Amino acid sequence: MDNLNILIVEDERIVAQDIKRNLEKLGYSVPAIVSTSKQTFKILTKTNIHLVLMDIKLSKKSDGISLAGQINTKYDIPIIYLTAYADRQTLDRAKRTAPHGYILKPFQPKELQSVIETSLYKHQIEKKLKESEKRYKSLYRMVRLMCDNVPDLIWAKDLQKRYIFTNKSACTNLLNAKNCDEPIGKSDLYFAERERQKHPKKAEYHTFGEICENSDEIVMKNKKPERFDEYGYVK
């Protein structure tokens, strides 16, 4: 975790210099010490900062929690709060900015190093998760587009036979669902019962589910893809 740039946002100069010395002894680089919002964003614009040590209580004109919130809207940089204030109201405000750690003044160098390394590791994991989620959403959109543009009924269920995915054709031609989100978490029987209630005098709706081959159980039993031609009344 060495050769990383850490920005110190602290309005007490002596305290800031002491933190800087400890960080440099630990192998980190401190490009600057700042105490205002303007100074902070000037450094963030020009320098590749890997982590920010933010004093919660800055000067009367600058609040560390508000500044952290502003940083979060523009940069993906982990923030650790430095504070001598541990009251509940302050911590509740600080939590809303999703910091990567807290450290109470006064603190020991090893304690500072532990919080920094934990925060940087946590940030790396979060970054990988965000990238993975982005790839998943992109793949899902592609699969959704393909499935919704074929006439076949396509669905997926969990082991309790509840839908976790349906294409437009299945919603329109089988389930009579409002959209592709409605079936999620529901079973065939939910839609069968709804259709029966809509058509109480039509006997054919009372056989919905019984006249069809239980294709889901066949697939689970054989453990391989299958294709079925099924017939019955839905609407």
PDB file of N, CA and C in Angstrom, residues 22 38 55 78 128 174 178-179 193 217 229:
ATOM      1  N   ASN A  22       3.950  11.174  10.019  1.00  0.00           N
ATOM      2  CA  ASN A  22       3.637   9.765  10.281  1.00  0.00           C
ATOM      3  C   ASN A  22       3.324   9.013   8.988  1.00  0.00           C
ATOM      4  N   LYS A  38     -12.173  25.058  -1.366  1.00  0.00           N
ATOM      5  CA  LYS A  38     -11.513  25.549  -2.574  1.00  0.00           C
ATOM      6  C   LYS A  38     -10.148  24.916  -2.751  1.00  0.00           C
ATOM      7  N   ASP A  55     -10.690  15.964   8.388  1.00  0.00           N
ATOM      8  CA  ASP A  55     -11.090  16.373   9.731  1.00  0.00           C
ATOM      9  C   ASP A  55     -12.572  16.762   9.703  1.00  0.00           C
ATOM     10  N   PRO A  78     -11.827   7.129  -1.584  1.00  0.00           N
ATOM     11  CA  PRO A  78     -12.197   6.791  -0.202  1.00  0.00           C
ATOM     12  C   PRO A  78     -11.832   7.922   0.757  1.00  0.00           C
ATOM     13  N   LYS A 128     -14.389  -3.224  -7.728  1.00  0.00           N
ATOM     14  CA  LYS A 128     -14.552  -4.448  -8.510  1.00  0.00           C
ATOM     15  C   LYS A 128     -16.014  -4.870  -8.572  1.00  0.00           C
ATOM     16  N   LEU A 174     -48.977 -16.629 -22.222  1.00  0.00           N
ATOM     17  CA  LEU A 174     -49.158 -17.698 -21.235  1.00  0.00           C
ATOM     18  C   LEU A 174     -49.754 -17.188 -19.931  1.00  0.00           C
ATOM     19  N   LYS A 178     -49.136  -8.245 -16.623  1.00  0.00           N
ATOM     20  CA  LYS A 178     -49.104  -6.834 -17.008  1.00  0.00           C
ATOM     21  C   LYS A 178     -47.804  -6.482 -17.723  1.00  0.00           C
ATOM     22  N   ASN A 179     -46.692  -7.002 -17.199  1.00  0.00           N
ATOM     23  CA  ASN A 179     -45.366  -6.737 -17.767  1.00  0.00           C
ATOM     24  C   ASN A 179     -44.431  -7.849 -17.317  1.00  0.00           C
ATOM     25  N   GLU A 193     -55.047 -19.133 -10.999  1.00  0.00           N
ATOM     26  CA  GLU A 193     -56.172 -18.798 -10.133  1.00  0.00           C
ATOM     27  C   GLU A 193     -56.780 -17.459 -10.516  1.00  0.00           C
ATOM     28  N   GLU A 217     -40.488 -29.523 -14.031  1.00  0.00           N
ATOM     29  CA  GLU A 217     -40.022 -30.695 -13.290  1.00  0.00           C
ATOM     30  C   GLU A 217     -39.225 -31.635 -14.176  1.00  0.00           C
ATOM     31  N   ASP A 229     -43.892 -28.273 -26.618  1.00  0.00           N
ATOM     32  CA  ASP A 229     -45.056 -27.646 -27.276  1.00  0.00           C
ATOM     33  C   ASP A 229     -46.249 -27.911 -26.363  1.00  0.00           C
TER      34      ASP A 229
END
